[in-house]
Amino acid sequence: MAVPAPTKVVTVTSPAPRPAAPPACSLADLRAVLAAVAPVPEPAAFAGAGHSPSDTHADTHADTDTDVIVHGVTHDSHAVRPGDLHAALPGAHTHGAAFAAAAVAGGAVAVLTDAEGARRIAAMPPGPPGEVPVLVSDDPRRDLAPVAARIYGDPSAALRLLGVTGTNGKTTTAFLLDAGLRAAGHTTGLIGTIETRIADERLASARTTPEASDLQALLATMVERGVGAATMEVSSHALALHRADALHFAGAVFTNLSQDHLDFHSSMEDYFAAKASLFDPARTAVAVIGVADRWGRRLAERHPGAITFAVEGPADWTARDVSYGPTGTLLRAEGPDGLRVDLSVPLPGAFNVANTLGALALLVAIGVPPATAAAGIGSLPGVPGRMERVDAGQPFLALVDFAHTPDAVTTLLETVRPLVKGRVIVVLGCGGDRDRGKRPLMGAAAATLADVAILTNDNPRSEDPAEILAQMLAGVTALSASATVLVEPDRAAAIAAAVAEAGPQDAVVVAGKGHESGQEQAGVVTPFDDRVALRAALSSVERR
C-alpha cells in the first residue's frame, strides 16, 4: 500500500494548536475532576487585596459553578483565550500566580493553582479584571492533566495512541510506528522531538512531550481533524511532571536506558522509575520492552505479559539474517508463534534493527498485518538528524546524528566503523545546563572509538563553553586513547576541520545536535544546522 507523505509544512511554536470547536464544560465539572484526584480545599475567588482563599465568596461561586463555562486551558498567560482556565503553576523561579491578572485580562474565566498561588492572587490590588473563581489544588501540576482532558473531551480515548520511551531511539521508533500506521491506512498524528504532525500538517516541536494543557489540546485537534492513530515520544520529564497523565495508550515501547538527564533525576533508579511508570497496566494496554540491557530486563520482569525484543535473543522478537549497509539494513524478524517477517530498513546500524523490532512488535500487537507493517517501515525515507547522510559528491561517508549520551556516541561510532575502510572522524560537543557527569564519558567514547576526535561546542546555554570542553577532555586524559584529539570551540570550524582531514573511504560523523536548527549560548539562539554546515564544508572542499 502506498504511504502518503505529509505535504503541508507550517512552523508553529506558540500558541499550541487547539481544536476549533472544543466541548464546553462547567466549573462544577472541573471541581468534580479535582475531587476525584485528591481532596480539594474550599474554592477561592480572585477578588483583590484584603481577601484570603477562605473568605472570598466561596459559597457564591459554589452556587454558580454551573454558570461558569470553560472552553480551553493554558499554563501560558500569553496564550489565554476568552473562556479559558488559566493554570498558575508553581515554578522553579517564578510562581504562575504572578501572571494571573494578565491571564484574566486576556479572557480567563477561572484559575487553577495551589494554596500559595491563591494567597498571592488574593493579595493582589483590586481592579480589573475583577473577580473570577480560583480552584485550589495541593498539586496543580499533577491535576492539570485530568482537568485538561475533561475540558477537551478526553481526546486520547478517541485515538489509537502509541507511546515510546527510553534514552535512545525514541524518535526513530516513533517515525517507524507512524510509517506502519500510515501503511495500514490510518490518518496519523505524531508528537516528538523533531516535529509534530496532524494528518498532513507538520509543526515545529518546542519539546519532546508538551505540557499537559498543550498536549490534551493537541490530541483534541487531531481528533477534530480526522486523525485515528497517533504516536508520541514520552520523555522521563513528562512522566515525572505529570504531563502524560490522563492519557490512554493502546501500547507503548521501551527502547533502552543509559545515563542521561541526571541533572533532573536524582539517580539512575529515579530515571528508571519515571520511564517504567508508562507501563502501568492502568495507563498502557500493551507493553513492548527492549531487553538488551538490564533496565529493560527488570521492566519485563515486572510485566510478565509484556512482549519483548532484542536483536539477539532471548526475546519474543529477534533478528536473523541481518545484512548491514551504509544506507540501510536487510533482516528477517522472527516473532511469536513462528512468525517471520522480511524487512528492508532504510536505516543503518544494529541499534536501528532494535528500533525496527520494537516498532514492528507493537504494530503487530495492535492488529496491523505484519506484511503491511513491514511495507510501511520500508517506505520510511529516513529520520532527520538520525544517521542522516549528507552527500555532496565527496569520496567519503558524511553523517549527522543526534547522539548526545555516552551510550549513543559509543553505539554510533561502533556502527559507523564497519561501514568504511578508512578512518572515522567525529565532531562532538556536550550541551550546557544538562547532566555534567556524562561529559567525560562522551569525550572518552569519542577518543576510544574514533581515529580523530574534534571536541567542540554544542549548546553551551548558560555555561562557560571552555569549562564544558575541559570536562570532556578530562575523560580523554583519564585513558590511553589512540585517537588524535583536537579542540575547536567554533562548531562550524570544527566541522570544516573534520572535512579537510577526511580522505577517500573515511567517515566524518557530526554528533550531538542532529536535527536542531539553532545553537544556544548565553540566552541567545543563533541559527545553526549541522547538516547545513557540513554540506557547506563539503562544497568548499569540492571547489578546492
XYZ file of N, CA and C in Angstrom, residues 85-324:
720
model
N -9.481 28.346 31.272
C -8.971 28.172 32.621
C -7.473 28.425 32.557
N -6.964 29.289 33.435
C -5.524 29.546 33.474
C -4.910 28.717 34.582
N -3.905 27.903 34.242
C -3.188 27.103 35.233
C -1.988 27.894 35.727
N -2.076 28.401 36.938
C -0.991 29.182 37.539
C -0.141 28.225 38.371
N 0.872 27.649 37.736
C 1.662 26.585 38.347
C 2.868 27.146 39.094
N 3.255 26.509 40.193
C 4.498 26.917 40.853
C 5.689 26.530 39.996
N 6.646 27.446 39.854
C 7.819 27.184 39.033
C 9.089 27.225 39.847
N 10.199 26.905 39.203
C 11.490 26.885 39.891
C 11.906 28.284 40.328
N 11.526 29.310 39.538
C 11.952 30.669 39.831
C 10.783 31.628 40.063
N 9.663 31.395 39.386
C 8.522 32.298 39.467
C 7.248 31.497 39.613
N 6.350 31.957 40.471
C 5.057 31.290 40.599
C 4.131 31.815 39.522
N 3.405 30.907 38.881
C 2.494 31.295 37.814
C 1.409 32.257 38.257
N 1.172 32.350 39.562
C 0.169 33.293 40.054
C 0.537 34.730 39.720
N 1.816 34.990 39.497
C 2.244 36.340 39.140
C 1.629 36.798 37.823
N 1.173 35.848 37.008
C 0.622 36.173 35.696
C -0.897 36.000 35.638
N -1.506 35.764 36.800
C -2.945 35.511 36.824
C -3.745 36.716 36.354
N -3.345 37.914 36.782
C -4.089 39.113 36.370
C -4.045 39.278 34.853
N -2.866 39.045 34.260
C -2.749 39.151 32.805
C -3.609 38.097 32.124
N -3.666 36.904 32.714
C -4.472 35.836 32.131
C -5.954 36.186 32.172
N -6.401 36.713 33.294
C -7.817 37.084 33.414
C -8.133 38.247 32.479
N -7.210 39.182 32.360
C -7.410 40.287 31.417
C -7.527 39.765 29.988
N -6.864 38.643 29.707
C -6.928 38.053 28.379
C -8.164 37.215 28.141
N -8.978 37.030 29.170
C -10.231 36.311 28.994
C -10.396 35.067 29.829
N -9.432 34.738 30.688
C -9.573 33.556 31.536
C -10.759 33.732 32.473
N -11.556 32.684 32.619
C -12.758 32.759 33.458
C -12.551 32.086 34.801
N -11.396 31.448 35.001
C -11.074 30.808 36.270
C -9.582 30.528 36.302
N -9.069 30.263 37.506
C -7.646 29.985 37.702
C -7.510 28.701 38.500
N -6.579 27.848 38.094
C -6.191 26.656 38.855
C -4.814 26.901 39.428
N -4.663 26.752 40.739
C -3.365 26.989 41.361
C -3.298 26.238 42.681
N -2.201 26.437 43.419
C -2.069 25.836 44.744
C -2.385 26.875 45.810
N -2.254 26.494 47.073
C -2.602 27.400 48.161
C -1.737 28.657 48.133
N -0.449 28.506 47.820
C 0.429 29.667 47.744
C -0.003 30.589 46.612
N -0.372 30.009 45.482
C -0.849 30.825 44.379
C -2.132 31.559 44.734
N -3.035 30.870 45.412
C -4.291 31.510 45.827
C -4.016 32.659 46.796
N -3.038 32.460 47.687
C -2.697 33.532 48.630
C -2.162 34.747 47.888
N -1.305 34.511 46.905
C -0.739 35.628 46.142
C -1.816 36.343 45.335
N -2.718 35.576 44.768
C -3.793 36.180 43.974
C -4.694 37.028 44.865
N -5.020 36.493 46.035
C -5.898 37.226 46.949
C -5.267 38.525 47.434
N -3.922 38.573 47.447
C -3.225 39.766 47.921
C -3.022 40.813 46.840
N -3.465 40.529 45.624
C -3.280 41.495 44.544
C -4.183 42.708 44.732
N -3.748 43.864 44.250
C -4.566 45.072 44.378
C -5.905 44.900 43.664
N -6.960 45.521 44.157
C -8.256 45.430 43.482
C -8.222 46.151 42.138
N -9.156 45.807 41.273
C -9.242 46.458 39.967
C -9.437 45.440 38.883
N -9.388 45.885 37.627
C -9.582 44.979 36.503
C -8.583 43.823 36.610
N -9.002 42.642 36.232
C -10.232 42.275 35.536
C -11.387 41.892 36.451
N -11.250 42.102 37.737
C -12.362 41.765 38.623
C -12.198 40.384 39.203
N -13.304 39.803 39.529
C -13.314 38.580 40.326
C -13.606 37.353 39.452
N -12.746 36.326 39.547
C -13.019 35.038 38.910
C -12.735 33.953 39.925
N -13.351 32.782 39.771
C -13.105 31.689 40.715
C -11.675 31.173 40.629
N -11.171 30.723 41.753
C -9.847 30.110 41.830
C -10.010 28.688 42.359
N -9.591 27.719 41.573
C -9.598 26.322 42.001
C -8.265 26.034 42.675
N -8.312 25.581 43.917
C -7.097 25.370 44.690
C -6.820 23.876 44.807
N -5.618 23.483 44.421
C -5.197 22.082 44.458
C -3.903 21.964 45.246
N -3.714 20.818 45.902
C -2.441 20.627 46.610
C -1.306 20.360 45.627
N -1.628 19.973 44.380
C -0.618 19.740 43.352
C -1.228 20.066 41.985
N -1.282 21.336 41.626
C -1.942 21.706 40.366
C -1.241 21.154 39.123
N 0.062 20.919 39.194
C 0.751 20.339 38.036
C 0.251 18.913 37.803
N 0.080 18.157 38.865
C -0.477 16.809 38.742
C -1.910 16.845 38.216
N -2.684 17.792 38.712
C -4.108 17.830 38.386
C -4.404 18.471 37.036
N -3.419 19.149 36.455
C -3.656 19.820 35.177
C -4.025 18.823 34.083
N -3.398 17.655 34.075
C -3.669 16.687 33.006
C -5.116 16.196 33.024
N -5.654 15.691 34.154
C -7.057 15.260 34.124
C -8.033 16.407 33.899
N -7.703 17.590 34.394
C -8.564 18.749 34.150
C -8.583 19.083 32.657
N -7.400 19.124 32.029
C -7.328 19.430 30.601
C -8.025 18.353 29.779
N -7.870 17.089 30.193
C -8.544 16.001 29.479
C -10.056 16.186 29.531
N -10.581 16.610 30.689
C -12.026 16.838 30.806
C -12.465 18.007 29.936
N -11.684 19.058 29.921
C -12.050 20.240 29.138
C -12.108 19.905 27.645
N -11.171 19.090 27.181
C -11.094 18.788 25.747
C -11.789 17.481 25.365
N -12.560 16.915 26.285
C -13.365 15.748 25.928
C -12.614 14.432 25.912
N -11.532 14.308 26.722
C -10.757 13.074 26.827
C -10.332 12.564 25.444
N -9.572 13.348 24.696
C -9.288 13.003 23.289
C -8.493 11.727 23.092
N -7.613 11.368 24.026
C -6.797 10.165 23.790
C -7.653 8.905 23.753
N -8.843 8.957 24.378
C -9.739 7.803 24.339
C -10.314 7.590 22.950
N -10.296 8.627 22.128
C -10.823 8.530 20.762
C -9.739 8.201 19.747
N -8.506 8.017 20.213
C -7.369 7.728 19.334
C -6.775 6.368 19.662
N -6.116 5.764 18.695
C -5.243 4.637 18.985
C -3.877 5.247 19.250
N -3.585 5.505 20.526
C -2.397 6.256 20.927
C -1.275 5.299 21.301
N -0.113 5.486 20.673
C 1.070 4.683 20.945
C 2.149 5.555 21.559
N 2.845 5.053 22.564
C 3.904 5.803 23.225
C 5.251 5.133 23.039
N 6.309 5.939 23.086
C 7.677 5.418 23.002
C 8.492 6.125 24.067
N 9.176 5.346 24.909
C 10.060 5.944 25.900
C 11.367 5.169 25.942
N 12.373 5.741 26.586
C 13.712 5.171 26.643
C 14.730 6.289 26.492
N 15.998 5.975 26.611
C 17.034 7.001 26.469
C 17.316 7.293 25.006
N 17.591 6.256 24.243
C 17.939 6.414 22.834
C 16.922 5.683 21.954
N 16.718 6.210 20.757
C 15.871 5.523 19.788
C 14.406 5.912 19.804
N 14.016 6.839 20.679
C 12.598 7.210 20.753
C 12.101 7.799 19.442
N 12.854 8.758 18.913
C 12.399 9.445 17.706
C 12.313 8.489 16.522
N 13.348 7.690 16.316
C 13.338 6.760 15.191
C 12.198 5.758 15.335
N 12.019 5.209 16.532
C 10.936 4.248 16.739
C 9.583 4.885 16.489
N 9.405 6.128 16.919
C 8.137 6.824 16.679
C 7.889 7.010 15.188
N 8.930 7.380 14.443
C 8.788 7.532 12.989
C 8.446 6.187 12.330
N 9.059 5.105 12.807
C 8.768 3.789 12.257
C 7.324 3.379 12.542
N 6.861 3.637 13.750
C 5.472 3.338 14.092
C 4.510 4.134 13.223
N 4.807 5.409 13.054
C 3.938 6.253 12.235
C 3.884 5.737 10.799
N 5.023 5.323 10.269
C 5.050 4.803 8.894
C 4.212 3.539 8.780
N 4.284 2.663 9.782
C 3.491 1.444 9.758
C 2.003 1.719 9.866
N 1.626 2.679 10.699
C 0.216 3.046 10.842
C -0.329 3.644 9.551
N 0.474 4.468 8.909
C 0.054 5.085 7.641
C -0.117 4.029 6.558
N 0.787 3.054 6.542
C 0.670 1.978 5.564
C -0.607 1.168 5.774
N -1.058 1.107 7.027
C -2.283 0.372 7.345
C -3.537 1.187 7.054
N -3.364 2.397 6.525
C -4.499 3.202 6.121
C -4.982 4.211 7.136
N -4.259 4.345 8.244
C -4.670 5.304 9.270
C -4.258 6.729 8.888
N -5.112 7.681 9.203
C -4.698 9.087 9.227
C -4.030 9.290 10.578
N -2.774 9.739 10.570
C -1.976 9.672 11.794
C -1.582 11.037 12.342
N -1.219 11.008 13.605
C -0.598 12.142 14.278
C 0.718 11.692 14.877
N 1.634 12.624 15.077
C 2.956 12.323 15.625
C 3.386 13.463 16.530
N 3.868 13.125 17.719
C 4.343 14.121 18.673
C 5.735 13.706 19.129
N 6.738 14.558 18.905
C 8.070 14.160 19.303
C 9.091 15.266 19.245
N 10.342 14.874 19.332
C 11.454 15.815 19.439
C 11.640 16.646 18.182
N 11.499 16.018 17.020
C 11.780 16.709 15.771
C 10.610 17.568 15.320
N 9.414 16.992 15.358
C 8.261 17.695 14.830
C 6.979 17.112 15.402
N 5.901 17.852 15.179
C 4.558 17.373 15.469
C 3.805 17.316 14.155
N 3.038 16.240 13.953
C 2.240 16.116 12.744
C 0.780 15.945 13.114
N -0.079 16.641 12.392
C -1.516 16.449 12.484
C -1.990 16.135 11.079
N -2.199 14.862 10.796
C -2.536 14.421 9.440
C -1.436 14.886 8.478
N -1.760 15.772 7.523
C -0.758 16.181 6.543
C -0.064 17.491 6.919
N -0.280 17.970 8.130
C 0.334 19.225 8.570
C 1.480 18.932 9.523
N 2.582 19.627 9.339
C 3.758 19.439 10.184
C 4.047 20.718 10.952
N 4.278 20.582 12.244
C 4.527 21.718 13.123
C 5.860 21.534 13.828
N 6.530 22.622 14.110
C 7.770 22.555 14.884
C 7.451 22.163 16.322
N 8.307 21.326 16.916
C 8.125 20.906 18.303
C 8.998 21.752 19.223
N 8.394 22.226 20.312
C 9.156 23.007 21.281
C 9.879 22.103 22.273
N 9.280 20.945 22.595
C 9.905 19.971 23.493
C 9.410 18.586 23.110
N 10.078 17.553 23.628
C 9.724 16.186 23.263
C 8.263 15.885 23.572
N 7.846 16.162 24.803
C 6.459 15.945 25.212
C 5.910 17.256 25.744
N 4.861 17.808 25.146
C 4.350 19.115 25.583
C 3.769 19.084 26.993
N 3.568 20.286 27.551
C 2.878 20.423 28.835
C 1.473 19.847 28.696
N 0.898 19.384 29.808
C -0.376 18.667 29.758
C -1.481 19.468 29.078
N -1.551 20.774 29.345
C -2.606 21.585 28.738
C -2.451 21.628 27.223
N -1.220 21.797 26.735
C -0.968 21.823 25.291
C -1.157 20.438 24.686
N -0.749 19.399 25.408
C -0.829 18.039 24.892
C -2.282 17.614 24.688
N -3.132 17.875 25.669
C -4.537 17.497 25.520
C -5.204 18.303 24.403
N -4.854 19.577 24.274
C -5.403 20.390 23.179
C -4.943 19.865 21.835
N -3.687 19.456 21.753
C -3.135 18.927 20.514
C -3.843 17.633 20.106
N -4.049 16.739 21.064
C -4.742 15.484 20.769
C -6.184 15.742 20.359
N -6.833 16.724 21.008
C -8.201 17.078 20.620
C -8.249 17.642 19.204
N -7.227 18.401 18.832
C -7.146 18.919 17.469
C -6.992 17.777 16.477
N -6.177 16.783 16.836
C -6.025 15.621 15.965
C -7.358 14.922 15.748
N -8.089 14.694 16.827
C -9.382 14.022 16.714
C -10.325 14.831 15.826
N -10.353 16.146 16.032
C -11.227 17.015 15.248
C -10.891 16.964 13.756
N -9.612 16.773 13.429
C -9.178 16.767 12.029
C -9.126 15.373 11.416
N -9.708 14.398 12.090
C -9.844 13.084 11.497
C -8.713 12.123 11.748
N -7.786 12.445 12.634
C -6.701 11.522 12.977
C -7.291 10.362 13.786
N -6.918 9.144 13.420
C -7.419 7.980 14.134
C -6.371 7.283 14.978
N -5.087 7.507 14.660
C -3.996 6.872 15.395
C -2.860 7.869 15.534
N -2.236 7.895 16.702
C -1.154 8.851 16.950
C -0.027 8.172 17.713
N 1.181 8.639 17.451
C 2.368 8.139 18.137
C 3.046 9.300 18.834
N 3.490 9.096 20.050
C 4.179 10.179 20.758
C 5.376 9.655 21.532
N 6.444 10.447 21.495
C 7.579 10.206 22.375
C 7.189 10.678 23.773
N 7.505 9.860 24.761
C 7.146 10.184 26.141
C 8.443 10.298 26.939
N 8.818 11.519 27.285
C 10.080 11.748 27.986
C 9.945 11.448 29.474
N 11.078 11.224 30.110
C 11.060 10.996 31.562
C 10.607 12.241 32.301
N 10.949 13.432 31.780
C 10.471 14.666 32.382
C 8.944 14.710 32.355
N 8.366 14.343 31.207
C 6.914 14.383 31.064
C 6.245 13.432 32.046
N 6.839 12.262 32.251
C 6.265 11.299 33.175
C 6.409 11.772 34.622
N 7.573 12.299 34.970
C 7.790 12.764 36.345
C 6.957 13.999 36.663
N 6.724 14.848 35.660
C 5.991 16.094 35.873
C 4.513 15.987 35.490
N 4.031 14.768 35.283
C 2.602 14.502 35.071
C 2.046 15.034 33.750
N 2.908 15.372 32.807
C 2.382 15.859 31.529
C 1.616 14.771 30.789
N 2.046 13.517 30.947
C 1.430 12.420 30.216
C 0.365 11.689 31.027
N -0.050 12.263 32.148
C -1.150 11.678 32.913
C -2.452 11.824 32.133
N -3.444 11.042 32.504
C -4.788 11.106 31.910
C -4.782 10.792 30.419
N -3.802 9.992 29.980
C -3.778 9.521 28.598
C -4.050 8.025 28.574
N -4.669 7.564 27.501
C -4.980 6.151 27.328
C -4.129 5.615 26.176
N -3.111 4.820 26.491
C -2.215 4.289 25.473
C -2.662 2.892 25.046
N -2.829 2.711 23.743
C -3.110 1.376 23.221
C -1.889 0.483 23.380
N -0.713 1.085 23.365
C 0.524 0.341 23.537
C 1.701 1.290 23.656
N 2.802 0.782 24.181
C 3.996 1.610 24.332
C 5.240 0.736 24.209
N 6.324 1.369 23.753
C 7.623 0.696 23.564
C 8.643 1.292 24.523
N 9.403 0.436 25.177
C 10.586 0.833 25.955
C 11.801 0.445 25.132
N 12.619 1.427 24.723
C 13.748 1.140 23.836
C 14.974 0.660 24.611
N 15.399 1.402 25.627
C 16.617 1.097 26.382
C 16.766 2.150 27.456
N 17.781 2.003 28.289
C 18.067 3.031 29.302
C 19.567 3.108 29.524
N 20.106 4.328 29.460
C 21.510 4.572 29.787
C 21.613 5.975 30.354
N 22.780 6.358 30.823
C 22.907 7.609 31.582
C 22.514 8.825 30.764
N 21.593 9.590 31.317
C 21.174 10.861 30.745
C 20.244 11.522 31.759
N 20.125 12.826 31.666
C 19.159 13.598 32.461
C 19.379 13.488 33.976
N 20.610 13.191 34.397
C 20.839 13.133 35.833
C 20.990 14.525 36.441
N 20.825 15.554 35.619
C 20.665 16.905 36.147
C 19.243 17.100 36.658
N 18.311 16.269 36.198
C 16.904 16.352 36.600
C 16.539 15.231 37.567
N 16.938 14.005 37.232
C 16.657 12.865 38.091
C 17.767 12.703 39.127
N 17.385 12.261 40.308
C 18.361 12.163 41.398
C 19.318 10.993 41.213
N 18.937 9.991 40.432
C 19.766 8.808 40.244
C 19.247 8.033 39.035
N 19.989 7.019 38.621
C 19.510 6.155 37.548
C 18.245 5.412 37.977
N 18.144 5.074 39.244
C 16.931 4.413 39.735
C 15.716 5.324 39.584
N 15.893 6.590 39.897
C 14.802 7.551 39.753
C 14.440 7.733 38.281
N 15.447 7.788 37.438
C 15.247 7.897 35.982
C 14.466 6.690 35.472
N 14.878 5.504 35.905
C 14.195 4.277 35.507
C 12.747 4.260 36.000
N 12.535 4.684 37.232
C 11.174 4.672 37.789
C 10.241 5.548 36.974
N 10.748 6.693 36.516
C 9.914 7.577 35.693
C 9.550 6.888 34.383
N 10.529 6.306 33.709
C 10.263 5.608 32.448
C 9.299 4.433 32.663
N 9.541 3.676 33.724
C 8.751 2.474 33.980
C 7.287 2.798 34.251
N 7.006 3.999 34.745
C 5.626 4.341 35.092
C 4.700 4.355 33.877
N 5.264 4.508 32.671
C 4.428 4.499 31.472
C 3.745 3.146 31.276
N 4.332 2.079 31.833
C 3.855 0.733 31.556
C 2.907 0.200 32.630
N 2.424 1.080 33.475
C 1.352 0.719 34.406
C 0.170 0.222 33.576
N -0.345 -0.974 33.854
C -1.459 -1.506 33.046
C -2.685 -0.600 33.006
N -2.865 0.235 34.028
C -3.994 1.164 34.005
C -3.783 2.276 32.988
N -2.551 2.435 32.535
C -2.222 3.509 31.607
C -1.992 2.994 30.193
N -1.369 1.828 30.069
C -0.955 1.301 28.767
C -1.437 -0.140 28.613
N -2.153 -0.410 27.513
C -2.743 -1.734 27.313
C -1.711 -2.783 26.921
N -0.794 -2.444 26.004
C 0.195 -3.403 25.508
C 1.588 -2.859 25.773
N 2.423 -3.634 26.476
C 3.802 -3.235 26.758
C 4.753 -4.000 25.857
N 5.605 -3.268 25.134
C 6.645 -3.861 24.285
C 7.979 -3.357 24.821
N 8.836 -4.268 25.254
C 10.014 -3.888 26.035
C 11.285 -4.457 25.425
N 12.245 -3.563 25.150
C 13.564 -3.992 24.715
C 14.333 -4.550 25.896
N 14.881 -5.747 25.750
C 15.538 -6.411 26.878
C 17.030 -6.612 26.639
N 17.618 -5.748 25.830
C 19.057 -5.863 25.574
C 19.889 -5.333 26.731
N 19.285 -4.525 27.609
C 20.031 -4.035 28.765
C 19.322 -4.454 30.058
N 20.017 -4.266 31.177
C 19.477 -4.758 32.450
C 18.210 -4.017 32.864
N 18.085 -2.761 32.448
C 16.896 -1.997 32.808
C 15.676 -2.560 32.108
N 15.813 -2.892 30.838
C 14.708 -3.493 30.115
C 14.327 -4.841 30.696
N 15.324 -5.627 31.070
C 15.027 -6.931 31.665
C 14.295 -6.771 32.994
N 14.702 -5.784 33.775
C 13.991 -5.524 35.036
C 12.545 -5.132 34.780
N 12.344 -4.274 33.783
C 10.989 -3.830 33.467
C 10.140 -5.005 32.985
N 10.716 -5.870 32.161
C 9.974 -7.026 31.658
C 9.602 -7.977 32.789
N 10.473 -8.090 33.783
C 10.154 -8.945 34.935
C 8.943 -8.427 35.696
N 8.762 -7.108 35.703
C 7.603 -6.523 36.383
C 6.312 -6.771 35.614
N 6.438 -7.006 34.316
C 5.262 -7.158 33.463
C 5.375 -8.477 32.695
N 5.003 -9.575 33.326
C 5.170 -10.889 32.689
C 4.425 -11.030 31.354
N 3.394 -10.237 31.149
C 2.650 -10.318 29.899
C 3.199 -9.451 28.793
N 4.311 -8.766 29.042
C 4.884 -7.862 28.041
C 5.455 -8.639 26.862
N 5.504 -7.973 25.713
C 6.163 -8.504 24.518
C 7.593 -7.975 24.525
N 8.576 -8.844 24.402
C 9.972 -8.421 24.492
C 10.650 -8.498 23.123
N 11.727 -7.710 22.990
C 12.504 -7.743 21.746
C 13.969 -7.482 22.037
N 14.818 -8.061 21.201
C 16.265 -7.843 21.257
C 16.836 -8.345 19.945
N 17.845 -7.664 19.451
C 18.449 -8.077 18.174
C 18.922 -9.524 18.273
N 19.579 -9.835 19.373
C 19.989 -11.211 19.640
C 19.298 -11.641 20.929
N 18.411 -12.611 20.860
C 17.557 -13.016 21.971
C 18.327 -13.322 23.249
N 17.655 -13.934 24.217
C 16.288 -14.432 24.119
C 15.259 -13.303 24.248
N 14.245 -13.368 23.404
C 13.160 -12.394 23.424
C 12.055 -12.907 22.509
N 10.890 -12.310 22.622
C 9.770 -12.706 21.758
C 10.047 -12.354 20.296
N 10.711 -11.216 20.075
C 11.061 -10.777 18.716
C 12.573 -10.649 18.630
N 13.171 -11.301 17.630
C 14.611 -11.213 17.403
C 14.864 -11.017 15.914
N 16.120 -10.778 15.563
C 16.502 -10.562 14.160
C 17.399 -11.689 13.684
N 17.194 -12.095 12.439
C 18.017 -13.124 11.816
C 18.441 -12.642 10.430
N 19.511 -13.229 9.922
C 19.984 -12.949 8.554
C 20.130 -11.444 8.322
N 20.772 -10.769 9.249
C 20.922 -9.314 9.168
C 22.072 -8.975 8.226
N 21.808 -8.089 7.286
C 22.824 -7.632 6.340
C 22.900 -6.108 6.423
N 24.023 -5.602 6.946
C 24.185 -4.157 7.149
C 24.818 -3.503 5.929
